[in-house]
Coordinates of C-alpha atoms in Angstrom, one line a residue:
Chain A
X1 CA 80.6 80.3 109.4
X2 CA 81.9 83.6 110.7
X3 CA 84.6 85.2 112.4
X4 CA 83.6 88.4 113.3
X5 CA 80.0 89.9 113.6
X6 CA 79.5 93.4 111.5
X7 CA 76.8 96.3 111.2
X8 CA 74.7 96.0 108.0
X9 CA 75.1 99.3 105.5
X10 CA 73.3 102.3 105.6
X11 CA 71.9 101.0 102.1
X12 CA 71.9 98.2 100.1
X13 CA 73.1 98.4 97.1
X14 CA 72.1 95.1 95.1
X15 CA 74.9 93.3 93.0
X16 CA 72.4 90.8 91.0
X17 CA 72.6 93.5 87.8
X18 CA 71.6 90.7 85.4
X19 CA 68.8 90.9 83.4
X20 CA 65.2 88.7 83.9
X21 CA 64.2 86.3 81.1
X22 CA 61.2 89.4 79.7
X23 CA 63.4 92.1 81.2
X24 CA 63.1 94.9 78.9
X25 CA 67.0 96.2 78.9
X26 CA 69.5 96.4 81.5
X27 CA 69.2 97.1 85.1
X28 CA 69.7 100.0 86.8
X29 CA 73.1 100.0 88.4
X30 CA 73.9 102.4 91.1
X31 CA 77.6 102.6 90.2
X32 CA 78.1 106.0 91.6
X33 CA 76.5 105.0 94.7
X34 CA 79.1 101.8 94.4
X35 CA 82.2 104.2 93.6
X36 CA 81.6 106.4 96.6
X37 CA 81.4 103.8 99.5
X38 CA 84.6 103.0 101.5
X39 CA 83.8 99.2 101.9
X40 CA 80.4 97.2 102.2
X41 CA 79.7 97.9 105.8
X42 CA 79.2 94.2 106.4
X43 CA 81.2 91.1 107.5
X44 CA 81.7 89.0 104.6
X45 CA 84.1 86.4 106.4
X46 CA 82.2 83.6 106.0
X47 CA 81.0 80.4 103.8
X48 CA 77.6 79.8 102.7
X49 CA 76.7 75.9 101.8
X50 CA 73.1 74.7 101.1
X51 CA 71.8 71.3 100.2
X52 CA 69.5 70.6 97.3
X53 CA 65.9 70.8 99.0
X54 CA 63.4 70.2 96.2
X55 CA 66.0 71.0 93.5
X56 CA 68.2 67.5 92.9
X57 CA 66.6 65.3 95.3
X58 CA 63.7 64.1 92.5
X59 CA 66.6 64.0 89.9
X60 CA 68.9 62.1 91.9
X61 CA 66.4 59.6 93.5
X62 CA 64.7 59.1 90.0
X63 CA 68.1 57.7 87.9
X64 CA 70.1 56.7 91.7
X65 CA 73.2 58.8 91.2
X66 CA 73.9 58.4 94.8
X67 CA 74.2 54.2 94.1
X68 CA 77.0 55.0 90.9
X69 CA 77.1 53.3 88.1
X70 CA 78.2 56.3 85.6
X71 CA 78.1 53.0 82.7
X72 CA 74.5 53.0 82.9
X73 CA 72.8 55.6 80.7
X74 CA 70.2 56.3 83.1
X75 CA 72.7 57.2 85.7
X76 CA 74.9 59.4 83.3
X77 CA 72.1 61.2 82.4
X78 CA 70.8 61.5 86.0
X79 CA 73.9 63.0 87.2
X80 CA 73.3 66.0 84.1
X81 CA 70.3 66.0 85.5
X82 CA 71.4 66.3 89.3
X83 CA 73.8 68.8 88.4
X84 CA 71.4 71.6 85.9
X85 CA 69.3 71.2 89.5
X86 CA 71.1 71.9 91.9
X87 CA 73.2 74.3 89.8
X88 CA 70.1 76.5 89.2
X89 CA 69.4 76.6 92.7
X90 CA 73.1 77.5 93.6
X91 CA 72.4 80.4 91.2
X92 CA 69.2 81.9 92.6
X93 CA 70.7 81.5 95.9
X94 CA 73.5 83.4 95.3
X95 CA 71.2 86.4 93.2
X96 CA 69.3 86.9 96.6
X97 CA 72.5 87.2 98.7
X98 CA 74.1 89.4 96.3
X99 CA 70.5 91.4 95.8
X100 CA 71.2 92.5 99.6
X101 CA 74.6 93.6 98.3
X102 CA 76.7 90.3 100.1
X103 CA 79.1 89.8 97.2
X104 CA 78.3 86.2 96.9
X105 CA 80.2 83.3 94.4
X106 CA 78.9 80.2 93.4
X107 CA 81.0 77.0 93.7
X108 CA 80.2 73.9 92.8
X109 CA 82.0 71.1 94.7
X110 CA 82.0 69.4 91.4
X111 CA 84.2 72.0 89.4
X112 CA 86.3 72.6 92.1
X113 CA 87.3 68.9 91.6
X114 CA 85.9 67.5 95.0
X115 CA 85.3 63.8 94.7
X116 CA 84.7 60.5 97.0
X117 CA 85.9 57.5 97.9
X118 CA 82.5 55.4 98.4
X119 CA 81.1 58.7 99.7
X120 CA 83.9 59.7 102.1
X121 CA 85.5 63.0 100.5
X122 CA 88.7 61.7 98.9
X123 CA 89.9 64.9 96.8
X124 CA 88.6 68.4 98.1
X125 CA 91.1 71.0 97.6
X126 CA 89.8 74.6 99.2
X127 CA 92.4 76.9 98.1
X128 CA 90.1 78.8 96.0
X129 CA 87.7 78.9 98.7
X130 CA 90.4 80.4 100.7
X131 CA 91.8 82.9 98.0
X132 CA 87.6 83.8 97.6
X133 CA 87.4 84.9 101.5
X134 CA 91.1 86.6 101.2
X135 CA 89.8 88.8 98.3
X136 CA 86.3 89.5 100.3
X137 CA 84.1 87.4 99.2
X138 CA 81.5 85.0 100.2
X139 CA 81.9 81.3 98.7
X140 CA 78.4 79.3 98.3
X141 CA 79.1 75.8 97.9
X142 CA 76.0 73.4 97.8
X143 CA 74.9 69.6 97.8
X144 CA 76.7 68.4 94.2
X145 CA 76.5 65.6 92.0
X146 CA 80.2 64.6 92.0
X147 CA 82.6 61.5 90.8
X148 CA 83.3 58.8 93.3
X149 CA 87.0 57.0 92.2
X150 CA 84.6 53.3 93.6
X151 CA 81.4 54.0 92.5
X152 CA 82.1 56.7 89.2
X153 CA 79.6 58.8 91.4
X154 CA 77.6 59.6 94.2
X155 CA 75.9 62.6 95.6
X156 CA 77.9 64.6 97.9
X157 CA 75.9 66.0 100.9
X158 CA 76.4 69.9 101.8
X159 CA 76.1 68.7 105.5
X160 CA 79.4 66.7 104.5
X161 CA 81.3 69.6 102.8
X162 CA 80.5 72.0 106.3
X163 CA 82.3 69.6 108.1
X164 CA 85.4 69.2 105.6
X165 CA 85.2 73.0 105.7
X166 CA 85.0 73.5 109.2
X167 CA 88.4 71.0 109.6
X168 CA 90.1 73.2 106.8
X169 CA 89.1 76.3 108.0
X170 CA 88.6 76.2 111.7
X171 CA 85.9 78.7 112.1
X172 CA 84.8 80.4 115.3
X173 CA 81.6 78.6 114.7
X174 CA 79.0 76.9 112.1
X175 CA 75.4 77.7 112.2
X176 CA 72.8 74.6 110.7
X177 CA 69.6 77.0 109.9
X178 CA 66.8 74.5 109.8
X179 CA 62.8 74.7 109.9
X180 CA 62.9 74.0 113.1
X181 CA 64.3 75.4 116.6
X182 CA 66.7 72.9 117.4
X183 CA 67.2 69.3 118.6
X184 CA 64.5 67.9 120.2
X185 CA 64.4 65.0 122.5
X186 CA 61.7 63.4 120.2
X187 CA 60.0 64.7 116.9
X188 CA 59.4 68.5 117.6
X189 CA 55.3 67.7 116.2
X190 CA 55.1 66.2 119.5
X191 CA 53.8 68.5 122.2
X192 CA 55.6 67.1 125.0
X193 CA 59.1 67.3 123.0
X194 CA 61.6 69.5 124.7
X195 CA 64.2 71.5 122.9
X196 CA 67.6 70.4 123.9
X197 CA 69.4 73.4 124.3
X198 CA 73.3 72.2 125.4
X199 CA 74.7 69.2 124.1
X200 CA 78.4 68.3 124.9
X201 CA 80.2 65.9 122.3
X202 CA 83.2 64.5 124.3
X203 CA 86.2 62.5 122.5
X204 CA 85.1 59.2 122.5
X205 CA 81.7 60.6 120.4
X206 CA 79.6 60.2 123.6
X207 CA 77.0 62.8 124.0
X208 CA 75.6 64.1 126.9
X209 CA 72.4 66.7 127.5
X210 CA 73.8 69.8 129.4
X211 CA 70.9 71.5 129.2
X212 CA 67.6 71.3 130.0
X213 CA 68.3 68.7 133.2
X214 CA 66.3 65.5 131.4
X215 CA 64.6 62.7 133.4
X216 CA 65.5 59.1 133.3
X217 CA 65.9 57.4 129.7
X218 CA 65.5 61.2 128.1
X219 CA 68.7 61.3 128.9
X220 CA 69.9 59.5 126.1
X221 CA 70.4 61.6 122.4
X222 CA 71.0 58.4 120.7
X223 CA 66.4 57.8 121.3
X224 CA 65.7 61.4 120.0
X225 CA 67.9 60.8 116.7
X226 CA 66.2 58.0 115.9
X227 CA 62.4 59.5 116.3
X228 CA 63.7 62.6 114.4
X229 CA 65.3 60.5 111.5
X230 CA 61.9 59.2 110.5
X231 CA 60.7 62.8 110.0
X232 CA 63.4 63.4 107.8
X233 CA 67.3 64.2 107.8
X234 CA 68.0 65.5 111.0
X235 CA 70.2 62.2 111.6
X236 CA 72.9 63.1 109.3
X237 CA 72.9 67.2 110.6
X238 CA 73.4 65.7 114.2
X239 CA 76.2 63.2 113.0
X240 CA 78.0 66.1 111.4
X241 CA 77.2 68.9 114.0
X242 CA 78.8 66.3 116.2
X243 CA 82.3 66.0 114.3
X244 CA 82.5 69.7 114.0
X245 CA 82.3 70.0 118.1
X246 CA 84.9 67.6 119.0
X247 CA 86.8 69.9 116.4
X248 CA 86.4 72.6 119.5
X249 CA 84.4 74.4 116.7
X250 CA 80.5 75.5 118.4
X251 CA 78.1 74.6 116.5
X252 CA 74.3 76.5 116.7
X253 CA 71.4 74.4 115.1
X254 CA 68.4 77.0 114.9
X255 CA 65.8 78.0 113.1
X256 CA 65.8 80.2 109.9
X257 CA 64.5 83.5 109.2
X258 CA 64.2 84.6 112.8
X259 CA 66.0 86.3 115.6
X260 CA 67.2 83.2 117.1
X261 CA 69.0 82.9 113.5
X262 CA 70.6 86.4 113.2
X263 CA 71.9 85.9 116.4
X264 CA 73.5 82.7 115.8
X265 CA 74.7 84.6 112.5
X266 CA 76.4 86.9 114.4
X267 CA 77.9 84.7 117.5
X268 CA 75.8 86.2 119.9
X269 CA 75.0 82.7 121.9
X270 CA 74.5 82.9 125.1
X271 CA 73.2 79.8 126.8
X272 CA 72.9 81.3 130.2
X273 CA 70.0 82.9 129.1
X274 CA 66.8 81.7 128.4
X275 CA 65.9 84.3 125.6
X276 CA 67.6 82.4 122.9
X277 CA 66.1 79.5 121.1
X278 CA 68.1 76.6 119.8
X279 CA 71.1 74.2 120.3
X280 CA 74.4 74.4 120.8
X281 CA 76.8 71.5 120.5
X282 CA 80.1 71.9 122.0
X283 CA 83.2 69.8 122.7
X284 CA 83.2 68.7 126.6
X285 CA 86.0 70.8 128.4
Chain B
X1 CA 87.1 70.0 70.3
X2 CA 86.8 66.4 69.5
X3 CA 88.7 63.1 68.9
X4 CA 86.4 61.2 66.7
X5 CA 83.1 61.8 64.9
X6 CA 80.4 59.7 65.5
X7 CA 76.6 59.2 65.2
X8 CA 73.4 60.8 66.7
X9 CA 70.9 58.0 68.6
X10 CA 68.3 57.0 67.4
X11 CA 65.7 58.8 69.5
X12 CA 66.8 62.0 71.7
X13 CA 66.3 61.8 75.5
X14 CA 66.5 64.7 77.2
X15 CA 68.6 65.4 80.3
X16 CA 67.6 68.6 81.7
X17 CA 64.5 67.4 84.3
X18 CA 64.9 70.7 86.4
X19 CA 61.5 72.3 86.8
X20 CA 61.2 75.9 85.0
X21 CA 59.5 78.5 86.7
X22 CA 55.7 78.1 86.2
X23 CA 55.7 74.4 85.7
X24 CA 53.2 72.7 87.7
X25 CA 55.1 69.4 88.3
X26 CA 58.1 67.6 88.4
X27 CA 59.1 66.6 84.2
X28 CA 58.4 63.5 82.8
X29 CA 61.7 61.4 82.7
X30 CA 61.6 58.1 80.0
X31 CA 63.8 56.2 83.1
X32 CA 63.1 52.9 81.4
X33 CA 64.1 54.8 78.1
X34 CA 67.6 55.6 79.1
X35 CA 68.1 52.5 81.3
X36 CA 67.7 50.5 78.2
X37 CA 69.9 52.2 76.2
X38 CA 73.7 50.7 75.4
X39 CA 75.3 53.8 75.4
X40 CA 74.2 57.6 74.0
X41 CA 75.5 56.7 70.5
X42 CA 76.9 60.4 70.4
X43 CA 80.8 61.3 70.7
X44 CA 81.0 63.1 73.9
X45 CA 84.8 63.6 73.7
X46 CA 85.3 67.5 73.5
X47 CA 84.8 70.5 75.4
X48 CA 82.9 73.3 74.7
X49 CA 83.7 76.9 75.9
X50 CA 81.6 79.6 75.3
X51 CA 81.9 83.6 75.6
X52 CA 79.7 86.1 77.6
X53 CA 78.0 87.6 74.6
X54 CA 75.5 90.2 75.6
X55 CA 75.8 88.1 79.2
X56 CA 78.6 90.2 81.1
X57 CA 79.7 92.7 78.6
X58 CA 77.5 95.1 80.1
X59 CA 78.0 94.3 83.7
X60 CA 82.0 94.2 83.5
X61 CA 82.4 97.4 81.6
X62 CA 79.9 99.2 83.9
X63 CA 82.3 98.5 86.8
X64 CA 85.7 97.9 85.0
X65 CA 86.5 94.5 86.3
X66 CA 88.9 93.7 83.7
X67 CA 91.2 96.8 84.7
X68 CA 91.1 94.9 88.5
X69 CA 91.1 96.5 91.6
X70 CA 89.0 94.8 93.9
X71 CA 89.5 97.3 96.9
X72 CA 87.0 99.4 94.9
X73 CA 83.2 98.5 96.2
X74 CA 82.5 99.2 92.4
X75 CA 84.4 96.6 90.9
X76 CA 83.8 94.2 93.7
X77 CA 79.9 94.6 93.0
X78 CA 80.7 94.6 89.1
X79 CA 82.6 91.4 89.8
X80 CA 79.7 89.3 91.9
X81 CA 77.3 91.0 89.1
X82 CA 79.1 89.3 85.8
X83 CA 79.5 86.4 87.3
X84 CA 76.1 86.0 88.4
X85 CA 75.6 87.0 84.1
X86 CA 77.9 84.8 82.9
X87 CA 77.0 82.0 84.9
X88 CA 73.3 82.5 84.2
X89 CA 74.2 82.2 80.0
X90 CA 76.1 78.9 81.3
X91 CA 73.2 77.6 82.7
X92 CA 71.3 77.5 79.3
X93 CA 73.6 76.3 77.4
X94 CA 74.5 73.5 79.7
X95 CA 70.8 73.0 79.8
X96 CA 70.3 73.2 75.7
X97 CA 72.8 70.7 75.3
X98 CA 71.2 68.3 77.7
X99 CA 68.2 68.4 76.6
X100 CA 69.6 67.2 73.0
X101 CA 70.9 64.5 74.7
X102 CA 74.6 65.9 75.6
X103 CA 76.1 64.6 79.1
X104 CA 76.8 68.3 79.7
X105 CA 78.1 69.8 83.0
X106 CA 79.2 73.2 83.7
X107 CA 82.5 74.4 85.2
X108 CA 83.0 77.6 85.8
X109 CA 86.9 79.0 85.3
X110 CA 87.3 80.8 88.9
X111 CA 85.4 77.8 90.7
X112 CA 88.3 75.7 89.3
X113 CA 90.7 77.8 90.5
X114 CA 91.7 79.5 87.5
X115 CA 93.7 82.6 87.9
X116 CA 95.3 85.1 86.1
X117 CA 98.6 87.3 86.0
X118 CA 98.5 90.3 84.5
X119 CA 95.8 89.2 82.5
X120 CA 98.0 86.0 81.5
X121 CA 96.5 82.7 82.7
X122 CA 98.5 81.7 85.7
X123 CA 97.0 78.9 87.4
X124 CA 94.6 76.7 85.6
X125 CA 94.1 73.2 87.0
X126 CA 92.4 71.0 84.1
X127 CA 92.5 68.1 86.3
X128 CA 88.9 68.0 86.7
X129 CA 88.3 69.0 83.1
X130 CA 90.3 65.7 82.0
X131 CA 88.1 64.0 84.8
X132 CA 85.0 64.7 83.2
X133 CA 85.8 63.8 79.7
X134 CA 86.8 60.4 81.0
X135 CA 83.9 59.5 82.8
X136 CA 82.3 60.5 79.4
X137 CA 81.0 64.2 80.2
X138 CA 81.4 67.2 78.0
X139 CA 83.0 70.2 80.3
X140 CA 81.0 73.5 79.3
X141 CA 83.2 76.4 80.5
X142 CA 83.1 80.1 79.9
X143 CA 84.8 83.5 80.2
X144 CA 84.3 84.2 83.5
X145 CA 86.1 86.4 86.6
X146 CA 88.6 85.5 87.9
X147 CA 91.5 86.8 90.3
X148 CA 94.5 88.2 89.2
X149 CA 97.4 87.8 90.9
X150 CA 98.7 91.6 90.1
X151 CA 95.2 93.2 89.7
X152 CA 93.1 91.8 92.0
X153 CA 90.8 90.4 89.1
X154 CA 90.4 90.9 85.5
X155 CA 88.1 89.1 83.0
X156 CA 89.5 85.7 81.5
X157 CA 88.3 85.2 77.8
X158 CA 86.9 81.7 76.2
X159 CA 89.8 82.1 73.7
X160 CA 92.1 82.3 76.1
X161 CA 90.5 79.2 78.0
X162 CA 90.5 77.7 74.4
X163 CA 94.1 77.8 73.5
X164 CA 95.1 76.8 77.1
X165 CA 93.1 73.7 77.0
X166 CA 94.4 73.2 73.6
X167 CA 97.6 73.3 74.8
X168 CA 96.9 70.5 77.7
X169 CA 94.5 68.3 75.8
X170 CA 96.0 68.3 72.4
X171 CA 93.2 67.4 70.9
X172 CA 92.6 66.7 66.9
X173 CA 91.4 70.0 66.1
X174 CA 89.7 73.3 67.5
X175 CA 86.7 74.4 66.1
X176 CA 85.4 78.7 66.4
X177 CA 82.0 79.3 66.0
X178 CA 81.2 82.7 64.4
X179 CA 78.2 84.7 62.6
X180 CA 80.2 84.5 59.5
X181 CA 81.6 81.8 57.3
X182 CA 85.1 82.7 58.3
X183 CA 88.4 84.9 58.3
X184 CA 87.6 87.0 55.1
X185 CA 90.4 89.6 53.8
X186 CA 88.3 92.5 54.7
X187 CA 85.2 93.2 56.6
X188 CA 82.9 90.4 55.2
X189 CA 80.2 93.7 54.7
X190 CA 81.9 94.4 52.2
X191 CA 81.3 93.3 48.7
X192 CA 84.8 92.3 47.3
X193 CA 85.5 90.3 51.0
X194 CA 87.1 87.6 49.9
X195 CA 86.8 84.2 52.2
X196 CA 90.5 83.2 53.2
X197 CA 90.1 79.3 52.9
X198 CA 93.7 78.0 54.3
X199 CA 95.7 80.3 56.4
X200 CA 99.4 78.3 57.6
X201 CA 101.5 80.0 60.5
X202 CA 105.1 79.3 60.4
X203 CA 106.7 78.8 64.2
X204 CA 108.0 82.5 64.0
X205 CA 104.3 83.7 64.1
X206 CA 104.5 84.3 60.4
X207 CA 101.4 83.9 57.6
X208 CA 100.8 82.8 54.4
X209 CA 97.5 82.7 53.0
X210 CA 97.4 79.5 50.9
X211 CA 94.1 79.6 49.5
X212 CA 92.6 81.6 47.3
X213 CA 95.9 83.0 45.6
X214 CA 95.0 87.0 46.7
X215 CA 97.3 89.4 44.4
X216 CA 99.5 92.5 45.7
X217 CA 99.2 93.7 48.9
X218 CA 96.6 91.6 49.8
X219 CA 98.5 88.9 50.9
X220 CA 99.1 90.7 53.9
X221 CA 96.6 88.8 56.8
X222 CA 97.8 91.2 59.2
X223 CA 95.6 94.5 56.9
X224 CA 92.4 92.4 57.0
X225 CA 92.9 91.3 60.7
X226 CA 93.2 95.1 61.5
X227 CA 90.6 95.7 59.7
X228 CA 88.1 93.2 61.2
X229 CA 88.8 94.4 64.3
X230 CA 86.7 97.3 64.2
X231 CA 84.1 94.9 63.5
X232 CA 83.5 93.3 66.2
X233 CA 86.5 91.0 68.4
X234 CA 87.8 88.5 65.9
X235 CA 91.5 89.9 65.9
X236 CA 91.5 88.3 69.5
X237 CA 89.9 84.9 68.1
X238 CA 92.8 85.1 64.6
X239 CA 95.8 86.0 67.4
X240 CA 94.5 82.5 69.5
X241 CA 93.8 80.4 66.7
X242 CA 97.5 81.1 65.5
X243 CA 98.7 80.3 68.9
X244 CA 96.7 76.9 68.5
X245 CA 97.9 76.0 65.1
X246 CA 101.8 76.9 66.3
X247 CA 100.7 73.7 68.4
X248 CA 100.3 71.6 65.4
X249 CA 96.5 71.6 66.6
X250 CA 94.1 72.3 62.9
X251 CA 91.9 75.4 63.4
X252 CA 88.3 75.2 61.8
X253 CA 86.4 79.3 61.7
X254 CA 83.2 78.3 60.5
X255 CA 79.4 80.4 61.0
X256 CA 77.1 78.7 63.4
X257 CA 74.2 76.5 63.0
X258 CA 75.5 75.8 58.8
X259 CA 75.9 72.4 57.2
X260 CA 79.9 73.8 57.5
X261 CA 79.7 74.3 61.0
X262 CA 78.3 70.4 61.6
X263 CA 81.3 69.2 59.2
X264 CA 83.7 71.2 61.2
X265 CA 82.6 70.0 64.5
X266 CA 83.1 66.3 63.1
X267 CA 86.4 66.8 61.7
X268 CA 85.2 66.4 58.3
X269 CA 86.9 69.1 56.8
X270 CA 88.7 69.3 53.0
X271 CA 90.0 72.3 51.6
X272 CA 90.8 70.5 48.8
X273 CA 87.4 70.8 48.4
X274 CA 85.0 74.2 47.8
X275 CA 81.9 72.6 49.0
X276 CA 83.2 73.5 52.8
X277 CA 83.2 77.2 53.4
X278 CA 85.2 78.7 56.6
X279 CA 88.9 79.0 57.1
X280 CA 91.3 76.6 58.3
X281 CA 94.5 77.8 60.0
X282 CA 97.0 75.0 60.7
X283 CA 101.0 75.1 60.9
X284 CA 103.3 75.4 57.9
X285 CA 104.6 72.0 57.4

């Protein structure tokens, strides 16, 4: 999420100045370098959250920490388990942001007491997310292991925290960076799928396809979802991308690590032009 | 800190199955192990908070966090950099203790919310911490960064944390872990250092050393305090362990990984007794 876009500094100066496991003593650390600039040159206004990928998911699945049932010793111990994961993941994240000097902070929903009510969020106080952005930095929350007040505990989904965020915080806009361009009308392997650039969300939770102009039954989102959730979670991104545009928030679903991605980044959607590539889900005017 | 003592299981299972660098596969997890076990057979009832040690010394005195001032890029880079340390040391030892069988999870200080004023804790939320210990966790938190409400940020120290959560959980008794066997009346290098046994504090802040029975002036706590201190920080851990038995809360100083240290951490502690060596500090009756 961001609120302003921002030129990146003349140089980075990294801020991950811990040492390696084999490391032979401790890093170099530009701290003149540091001393002498006048800010970081970058926008830092904005929230990072990322789910668990190959970190949790094998912990979580293995013990079912998403199903409760803290009493059970397998569960407890899955839920350590779920947590040392994720956690680790949190942390290398947030050593590669702060590597290209963004000065990064791990949160875990978990320690900043967010919990569930048979998976809805029930307690998820962001002041100290709030006091993290006033003070310049950049929050990373992830996917967490957290207690559930019906079932002792569940797994919290980070695609569920950008939308509590995103009603808290009511950012300009919230970028999903996934592996693939966008939304496609069916699963993106197939070469007649065709990215679905526009989607409007209006208040009832209808959907409609604003852009490209679809054909008969292609019309309907609710067909693609359903191919796409059998390739794996784009269901739940959609669902939640949804509830963030009827908040009047845009949302851009892209894919990572390329132009079409910085640009999101930095707010510079324009779906007038055809040079962009991705979604945008919007609230119907 | 603990409320009862109780007995290891029968056969460890390990709860750290996060993959290390390197390793070629996900970890073998005994499911059926744990799902047939009662319970852990291990008292999880206490909390366990833990310094920086050679983990964000370095990278807080390169920068001067504790002095605050985050409108300095310094001490904002110094600030992402020791947490990104101190987090990293928290890791492991959330992770050694699981994989001894400890339901351990990790909160970090300024993820909860903790703040400081003036270098006094001013907001610190153990709601979460309570939380965890009754759904039968052990909370492992740390000295960590936090912001201050005058300074911008400072460093928060684990005996701070310690006599705070001392003051909100009253539990039986605190334990310190040192790499000596206790408070001694002079630097324990020396030869003559004699091991002060019982130490009581009187609600003015007064001491009286109660055993051994020292002659002269070396009744006077305060002289070998002062001169401990050039030793290496245990004036700060004496000054918080007062504070703690002022509570009515018994303080166990004991040296790590000893027969004393186990009997400490179980309560099992009689200085009626010279078989236990370390120093208890608890209020004058």
């Amino acid at each position: 999420m961001s609120e302003s876009d921002g030129t990146a500094p003349e140089k980075v100066r990294g801020m991950d100045w811990s040492r390696r496991p084999g490391d032979p003593a401790d890093p170099v650390v530009d701290a003149e370098g540091f001393a002498g600039m006048a800010g970081l040159g970058l926008d830092s206004n904005f929230v990072v959250v990322h789910g668990a990928g190959s970190f949790g998911h094998f912990q979580a699945s293995r013990s079912g920490v998403h199903k409760g049932g803290l009493h059970s010793t397998l569960v407890k111990a899955g839920f350590v388990a779920t947590r040392i994961s994720v956690t680790s993941l949190n942390q290398e994240i947030v050593r590669a942001l702060a590597r290209e000097g963004i000065p990064s902070v791990g949160m875990s929903p978990f320690a900043c007491g967010w919990s569930t009510q048979r998976r809805d969020l029930a307690s998820a106080n962001a002041s100290q997310i709030i006091e993290s952005l006033h003070a310049g930095f950049v929050p990373v929350l992830h996917g967490d292991a957290v207690l559930d007040e019906s079932l002792d505990c569940t797994i919290l989904s980070g695609d569920v925290i950008i939308r509590h965020l995103a009603q808290l915080l009511t950012p300009k806009y919230v970028v999903f960076l996934t592996d693939v361009h966008g939304v496609y009308d069916r699963p993106p392997t197939d070469p007649n799928a065709v990215l679905l650039k526009e989607i409007e969300v209006d208040d009832n939770g209808g959907w409609s396809i604003v852009k490209p102009a679809l054909q008969g039954n292609r019309k309907e989102v609710e067909i693609s979802v359903a191919a796409h959730d059998t390739t794996g979670g784009m269901e739940t991104k959609i669902l939640e991308a949804a509830a963030i545009a009827r908040l009047g928030v845009d949302v851009y679903i892209t894919k990572v690590d390329t132009e079409h991605s910085l640009r999101a980044l930095k707010g510079d959607v324009n779906t007038s032009s055809d040079d962009w590539l991705g979604t945008v889900i919007r609230a119907a005017k």
